[in-house]
């Protein structure tokens, strides 16, 4: 099972569970996340959701590079759109979603955390948008949501260099709200979820939407352009080299063509 959903009273915990690939999102895992969040929408008794990763190494190490490596341009666009649908299923869930980031949140993993309403992290968390090193731009909302969260200068640095950000820096730049020792993370996430769940559920749902309206603005156009450029990257030799290099466990060598 690639995604576990556990409902207990007013809280639900969704766990990305593909530890052999550091919880990377292949097509199956994307579909299961979408199904999980669509079904939570129907669970009116659930008032707050925690999203985390199984094991102690990763929240999610990104989109599955093995699955992406040989995609054509058309297939790349479809894969990008599936990631957008997943991020949107999380973002538009009426109930608030807290990302409890317990390790690597890279690429698509960082983008999924960014689609949540609130992020808290363990002291072992590592964030990043390393896609350009694989010959593609971020394609699941990261260019838009990271920029809105941490500001354009910092987002440009992180996205254009692919530099990784550890928990203490993530806290300093506002990428996460709080950092806790790894063994306290889920208890702290539960406390936060409970503090939300005790409030008026309709008011909370309305307030979630209103915060997003303030934050998202014209995000739609940016997301669509991101998707087009992401798809187009799969028609380039850069993407082939970047992803093959990762799978061959060697540094990528990019030429100018
Ligand atoms: N897609 C597919 N498989 C992935 C993956 C991904 N995004 N990230 C990790 N894995 C797999 C590895 O291929 C490896 O599988 P293997 O044992 O069959 O070779 C396994 O998960 C463990 O990863 P490994 O790289 O051996 O662990 P590490 O501790 O040396 O490094 C990371 C951990 C997260 C730094 C490294 O796995 C990494 O850079 N992953 C890719 C991150 C990325 O670029 N994400 C963006 C994708 S858009």
Tab-separated table of C-alpha atoms and ligand atoms in Angstrom:
chain	number	residue	atom	x	y	z
A	1	UNK	CA	0.000	0.000	0.000
A	2	UNK	CA	1.671	3.264	-1.106
A	3	UNK	CA	-0.501	5.544	0.995
A	4	UNK	CA	-2.008	4.778	4.408
A	5	UNK	CA	-4.995	6.689	5.754
A	6	UNK	CA	-5.842	6.435	9.449
A	7	UNK	CA	-8.880	8.222	10.805
A	8	UNK	CA	-9.220	8.626	14.561
A	9	UNK	CA	-12.053	10.860	15.740
A	10	UNK	CA	-11.675	14.346	14.300
A	11	UNK	CA	-8.165	13.775	12.949
A	12	UNK	CA	-6.824	11.874	9.946
A	13	UNK	CA	-3.215	10.929	9.306
A	14	UNK	CA	-2.189	10.261	5.707
A	15	UNK	CA	1.196	8.515	5.415
A	16	UNK	CA	3.166	8.299	2.168
A	17	UNK	CA	4.409	4.745	2.320
A	18	UNK	CA	6.935	3.727	-0.310
A	19	UNK	CA	10.090	3.593	1.813
A	20	UNK	CA	12.114	1.595	-0.729
A	21	UNK	CA	12.129	4.711	-2.950
A	22	UNK	CA	12.169	7.228	-0.062
A	23	UNK	CA	8.418	7.701	-0.668
A	24	UNK	CA	8.990	9.078	-4.202
A	25	UNK	CA	5.765	9.553	-6.167
A	26	UNK	CA	5.235	7.093	-8.992
A	27	UNK	CA	1.927	7.085	-10.872
A	28	UNK	CA	0.339	4.654	-8.397
A	29	UNK	CA	1.261	6.748	-5.399
A	30	UNK	CA	-0.034	9.916	-7.036
A	31	UNK	CA	-3.408	8.254	-7.686
A	32	UNK	CA	-3.615	6.949	-4.119
A	33	UNK	CA	-2.889	10.357	-2.644
A	34	UNK	CA	-5.592	11.887	-4.834
A	35	UNK	CA	-8.057	9.144	-3.820
A	36	UNK	CA	-7.145	9.579	-0.139
A	37	UNK	CA	-7.796	13.311	-0.180
A	38	UNK	CA	-10.982	12.998	-2.261
A	39	UNK	CA	-12.343	10.476	0.231
A	40	UNK	CA	-11.368	12.646	3.230
A	41	UNK	CA	-13.509	15.396	1.744
A	42	UNK	CA	-16.530	13.136	2.337
A	43	UNK	CA	-15.526	12.428	5.959
A	44	UNK	CA	-17.241	15.400	7.546
A	45	UNK	CA	-16.199	14.199	11.009
A	46	UNK	CA	-12.527	14.788	10.092
A	47	UNK	CA	-11.624	18.347	10.984
A	48	UNK	CA	-7.870	18.372	10.378
A	49	UNK	CA	-5.456	16.176	8.431
A	50	UNK	CA	-1.762	15.410	8.989
A	51	UNK	CA	0.326	14.361	5.979
A	52	UNK	CA	3.652	12.644	6.643
A	53	UNK	CA	6.097	10.075	5.265
A	54	UNK	CA	6.773	6.544	6.471
A	55	UNK	CA	10.155	5.639	7.922
A	56	UNK	CA	12.602	8.108	9.376
A	57	UNK	CA	14.421	9.228	6.227
A	58	UNK	CA	11.902	10.918	3.967
A	59	UNK	CA	8.659	12.812	3.692
A	60	UNK	CA	9.025	12.233	-0.069
A	61	UNK	CA	12.185	12.365	-2.211
A	62	UNK	CA	10.287	13.729	-5.202
A	63	UNK	CA	8.586	12.488	-8.292
A	64	UNK	CA	9.833	9.041	-9.310
A	65	UNK	CA	12.881	9.618	-11.495
A	66	UNK	CA	12.836	6.045	-12.841
A	67	UNK	CA	9.304	6.583	-14.082
A	68	UNK	CA	10.088	10.016	-15.530
A	69	UNK	CA	13.399	9.167	-17.191
A	70	UNK	CA	12.012	7.977	-20.548
A	71	UNK	CA	8.859	10.097	-20.830
A	72	UNK	CA	8.136	11.897	-24.105
A	73	UNK	CA	7.111	15.531	-24.141
A	74	UNK	CA	3.407	14.600	-24.290
A	75	UNK	CA	3.826	12.091	-21.463
A	76	UNK	CA	5.804	14.631	-19.430
A	77	UNK	CA	2.908	17.057	-19.706
A	78	UNK	CA	0.474	14.369	-18.526
A	79	UNK	CA	2.778	13.463	-15.609
A	80	UNK	CA	3.040	17.140	-14.671
A	81	UNK	CA	-0.730	17.490	-14.790
A	82	UNK	CA	-1.162	14.492	-12.491
A	83	UNK	CA	1.146	16.184	-9.972
A	84	UNK	CA	-0.897	19.376	-10.257
A	85	UNK	CA	-4.111	17.424	-9.658
A	86	UNK	CA	-2.541	15.856	-6.548
A	87	UNK	CA	-1.351	19.205	-5.175
A	88	UNK	CA	-4.750	20.702	-5.879
A	89	UNK	CA	-6.565	17.797	-4.137
A	90	UNK	CA	-4.548	18.626	-1.005
A	91	UNK	CA	-4.824	22.396	-1.308
A	92	UNK	CA	-8.557	22.406	-1.981
A	93	UNK	CA	-9.486	19.849	0.684
A	94	UNK	CA	-11.994	21.788	2.815
A	95	UNK	CA	-10.271	20.678	6.029
A	96	UNK	CA	-6.817	22.097	6.890
A	97	UNK	CA	-3.796	19.927	6.094
A	98	UNK	CA	-0.593	19.970	8.174
A	99	UNK	CA	2.578	18.597	6.564
A	100	UNK	CA	4.706	16.842	9.205
A	101	UNK	CA	7.989	16.729	7.308
A	102	UNK	CA	10.099	13.955	8.800
A	103	UNK	CA	13.070	13.852	6.392
A	104	UNK	CA	13.810	14.629	2.747
A	105	UNK	CA	11.162	16.790	1.049
A	106	UNK	CA	12.761	17.239	-2.343
A	107	UNK	CA	11.256	18.147	-5.708
A	108	UNK	CA	7.695	16.832	-5.794
A	109	UNK	CA	7.988	16.088	-2.052
A	110	UNK	CA	8.668	19.741	-1.316
A	111	UNK	CA	5.875	20.733	-3.705
A	112	UNK	CA	3.385	18.488	-1.922
A	113	UNK	CA	4.421	19.995	1.435
A	114	UNK	CA	3.923	23.434	-0.108
A	115	UNK	CA	0.355	22.501	-1.091
A	116	UNK	CA	-0.452	21.926	2.605
A	117	UNK	CA	-1.785	24.767	4.765
A	118	UNK	CA	0.887	24.488	7.476
A	119	UNK	CA	4.312	22.819	7.530
A	120	UNK	CA	6.180	21.653	10.611
A	121	UNK	CA	9.414	19.685	10.439
A	122	UNK	CA	11.690	17.371	12.341
A	123	UNK	CA	15.257	18.503	12.933
A	124	UNK	CA	16.280	15.972	10.255
A	125	UNK	CA	14.135	17.525	7.513
A	126	UNK	CA	15.799	18.644	4.286
A	127	UNK	CA	13.928	20.654	1.668
A	128	UNK	CA	14.838	21.494	-1.912
A	129	UNK	CA	13.788	21.868	-5.523
A	130	UNK	CA	16.638	20.020	-7.275
A	131	UNK	CA	14.835	19.592	-10.623
A	132	UNK	CA	17.106	21.793	-12.756
A	133	UNK	CA	19.942	19.366	-11.968
A	134	UNK	CA	17.803	16.700	-13.632
A	135	UNK	CA	17.267	18.869	-16.712
A	136	UNK	CA	13.687	19.918	-15.945
A	137	UNK	CA	12.096	22.871	-14.133
A	138	UNK	CA	9.938	22.122	-11.062
A	139	UNK	CA	6.544	21.062	-12.379
A	140	UNK	CA	4.108	20.398	-9.530
A	141	UNK	CA	3.499	23.939	-8.320
A	142	UNK	CA	6.863	24.639	-6.675
A	143	UNK	CA	7.726	27.628	-8.824
A	144	UNK	CA	4.523	29.337	-7.737
A	145	UNK	CA	3.957	28.187	-4.161
A	146	UNK	CA	7.581	28.425	-2.977
A	147	UNK	CA	7.868	31.917	-4.438
A	148	UNK	CA	4.735	33.085	-2.653
A	149	UNK	CA	5.864	31.529	0.624
A	150	UNK	CA	9.504	32.648	0.888
A	151	UNK	CA	9.621	35.527	-1.621
A	152	UNK	CA	10.994	35.771	-5.160
A	153	UNK	CA	14.705	36.330	-4.413
A	154	UNK	CA	15.095	33.340	-2.156
A	155	UNK	CA	12.817	31.150	-4.261
A	156	UNK	CA	14.881	31.994	-7.349
A	157	UNK	CA	18.089	31.064	-5.527
A	158	UNK	CA	16.705	27.760	-4.292
A	159	UNK	CA	15.023	26.795	-7.563
A	160	UNK	CA	17.867	27.893	-9.868
A	161	UNK	CA	20.668	26.315	-7.820
A	162	UNK	CA	18.736	23.323	-6.487
A	163	UNK	CA	20.414	23.958	-3.127
A	164	UNK	CA	19.093	21.934	-0.201
A	165	UNK	CA	17.735	23.671	2.890
A	166	UNK	CA	18.021	22.053	6.312
A	167	UNK	CA	15.368	22.380	9.013
A	168	UNK	CA	16.930	25.362	10.821
A	169	UNK	CA	17.138	27.403	7.626
A	170	UNK	CA	13.643	26.276	6.587
A	171	UNK	CA	12.389	27.720	9.867
A	172	UNK	CA	14.295	30.970	9.404
A	173	UNK	CA	12.926	31.583	5.882
A	174	UNK	CA	9.329	30.706	6.756
A	175	UNK	CA	9.204	27.470	4.798
A	176	UNK	CA	8.122	25.736	8.024
A	177	UNK	CA	6.368	27.083	11.104
A	178	UNK	CA	8.294	25.059	13.678
A	179	UNK	CA	11.039	22.438	14.032
A	180	UNK	CA	10.970	19.638	16.629
A	181	UNK	CA	13.177	16.682	17.581
A	182	UNK	CA	12.266	13.807	15.258
A	183	UNK	CA	10.652	11.708	17.993
A	184	UNK	CA	8.320	14.578	18.963
A	185	UNK	CA	7.170	15.550	15.474
A	186	UNK	CA	3.965	13.514	15.272
A	187	UNK	CA	2.901	14.444	18.821
A	188	UNK	CA	3.393	18.128	17.970
A	189	UNK	CA	1.512	17.713	14.665
A	190	UNK	CA	-1.331	16.055	16.565
A	191	UNK	CA	-1.431	18.906	19.108
A	192	UNK	CA	-1.625	21.426	16.272
A	193	UNK	CA	-4.346	19.435	14.504
A	194	UNK	CA	-6.319	19.168	17.746
A	195	UNK	CA	-6.068	22.932	18.288
A	196	UNK	CA	-7.664	23.386	14.851
A	197	UNK	CA	-10.224	20.599	15.304
A	198	UNK	CA	-11.751	22.084	18.452
A	199	UNK	CA	-12.852	25.199	16.552
A	200	UNK	CA	-16.039	25.714	14.585
A	201	UNK	CA	-15.663	23.395	11.582
A	202	UNK	CA	-17.503	25.604	9.082
A	203	UNK	CA	-15.554	28.645	10.293
A	204	UNK	CA	-12.268	26.755	9.914
A	205	UNK	CA	-13.158	25.613	6.385
A	206	UNK	CA	-14.143	29.160	5.443
A	207	UNK	CA	-10.999	30.626	7.012
A	208	UNK	CA	-8.811	28.135	5.141
A	209	UNK	CA	-10.317	29.268	1.839
A	210	UNK	CA	-9.932	32.926	2.756
A	211	UNK	CA	-6.261	32.573	3.677
A	212	UNK	CA	-5.691	30.869	0.338
A	213	UNK	CA	-7.487	33.666	-1.503
A	214	UNK	CA	-5.112	36.183	0.056
A	215	UNK	CA	-2.126	33.991	-0.733
A	216	UNK	CA	-2.930	32.489	-4.110
A	217	UNK	CA	-4.000	35.558	-6.062
A	218	UNK	CA	-3.311	34.928	-9.729
A	219	UNK	CA	-1.667	31.566	-9.123
A	220	UNK	CA	-3.722	29.843	-11.837
A	221	UNK	CA	-1.875	31.421	-14.778
A	222	UNK	CA	1.524	30.730	-13.212
A	223	UNK	CA	0.643	27.097	-12.594
A	224	UNK	CA	-0.477	26.600	-16.196
A	225	UNK	CA	2.752	28.096	-17.594
A	226	UNK	CA	4.792	25.963	-15.206
A	227	UNK	CA	3.003	22.871	-16.496
A	228	UNK	CA	3.690	23.730	-20.154
A	229	UNK	CA	7.413	24.330	-19.537
A	230	UNK	CA	7.650	21.157	-17.445
A	231	UNK	CA	6.098	19.094	-20.266
A	232	UNK	CA	8.337	20.713	-22.872
A	233	UNK	CA	11.457	19.780	-20.881
A	234	UNK	CA	10.775	16.106	-21.661
A	235	UNK	CA	11.532	16.816	-25.344
A	236	UNK	CA	15.122	17.817	-24.507
A	237	UNK	CA	18.437	15.950	-24.279
A	238	UNK	CA	18.961	17.775	-20.990
A	239	UNK	CA	16.169	15.873	-19.276
A	240	UNK	CA	17.454	12.540	-20.634
A	241	UNK	CA	20.995	13.249	-19.400
A	242	UNK	CA	19.884	14.641	-16.021
A	243	UNK	CA	17.699	11.668	-15.138
A	244	UNK	CA	19.994	8.989	-16.594
A	245	UNK	CA	22.856	10.456	-14.581
A	246	UNK	CA	20.803	10.162	-11.357
A	247	UNK	CA	19.889	6.552	-12.131
A	248	UNK	CA	23.524	5.731	-13.079
A	249	UNK	CA	24.627	7.398	-9.806
A	250	UNK	CA	26.980	9.852	-11.563
A	251	UNK	CA	27.004	13.652	-11.966
A	252	UNK	CA	25.067	14.978	-14.951
A	253	UNK	CA	26.978	16.683	-17.762
A	254	UNK	CA	24.871	19.250	-19.606
A	255	UNK	CA	25.852	20.618	-23.026
A	256	UNK	CA	24.720	23.897	-24.579
A	257	UNK	CA	22.385	22.616	-27.338
B	1	LIG	N1	12.764	8.730	-7.686
B	1	LIG	C1	13.004	7.420	-7.726
B	1	LIG	N2	13.767	6.777	-6.844
B	1	LIG	C2	14.309	7.501	-5.868
B	1	LIG	C3	14.102	8.885	-5.747
B	1	LIG	C4	13.284	9.499	-6.713
B	1	LIG	N3	12.998	10.809	-6.671
B	1	LIG	N4	14.783	9.347	-4.691
B	1	LIG	C5	15.389	8.274	-4.149
B	1	LIG	N5	15.096	7.169	-4.860
B	1	LIG	C6	15.566	5.806	-4.618
B	1	LIG	C7	17.018	5.648	-5.050
B	1	LIG	O1	17.102	5.420	-6.451
B	1	LIG	C8	17.432	4.460	-4.228
B	1	LIG	O2	16.941	3.298	-4.839
B	1	LIG	P1	17.943	2.046	-5.106
B	1	LIG	O3	18.302	1.603	-3.720
B	1	LIG	O4	17.071	1.097	-5.852
B	1	LIG	O5	19.128	2.583	-5.871
B	1	LIG	C9	16.638	4.635	-2.921
B	1	LIG	O6	15.560	5.518	-3.238
B	1	LIG	C10	17.448	5.266	-1.819
B	1	LIG	O7	18.009	6.481	-2.316
B	1	LIG	P2	19.582	6.775	-2.325
B	1	LIG	O8	19.831	7.808	-3.387
B	1	LIG	O9	20.355	5.514	-2.412
B	1	LIG	O10	19.741	7.396	-0.870
B	1	LIG	P3	20.796	8.485	-0.394
B	1	LIG	O11	20.681	8.534	1.077
B	1	LIG	O12	22.139	8.234	-0.995
B	1	LIG	O13	20.262	9.877	-1.006
B	1	LIG	C11	18.614	11.518	-1.615
B	1	LIG	C12	19.009	10.368	-0.628
B	1	LIG	C13	17.187	11.919	-1.290
B	1	LIG	C14	19.559	12.696	-1.425
B	1	LIG	C15	18.727	10.974	-3.053
B	1	LIG	O14	17.986	9.767	-3.140
B	1	LIG	C16	18.188	11.929	-4.095
B	1	LIG	O15	18.861	12.881	-4.454
B	1	LIG	N6	16.990	11.626	-4.626
B	1	LIG	C17	16.418	12.377	-5.710
B	1	LIG	C18	15.902	13.704	-5.222
B	1	LIG	C19	15.373	14.487	-6.395
B	1	LIG	O16	16.097	14.903	-7.279
B	1	LIG	N7	14.065	14.683	-6.384
B	1	LIG	C20	13.407	15.466	-7.370
B	1	LIG	C21	12.762	14.615	-8.373
B	1	LIG	S1	11.760	15.636	-9.408
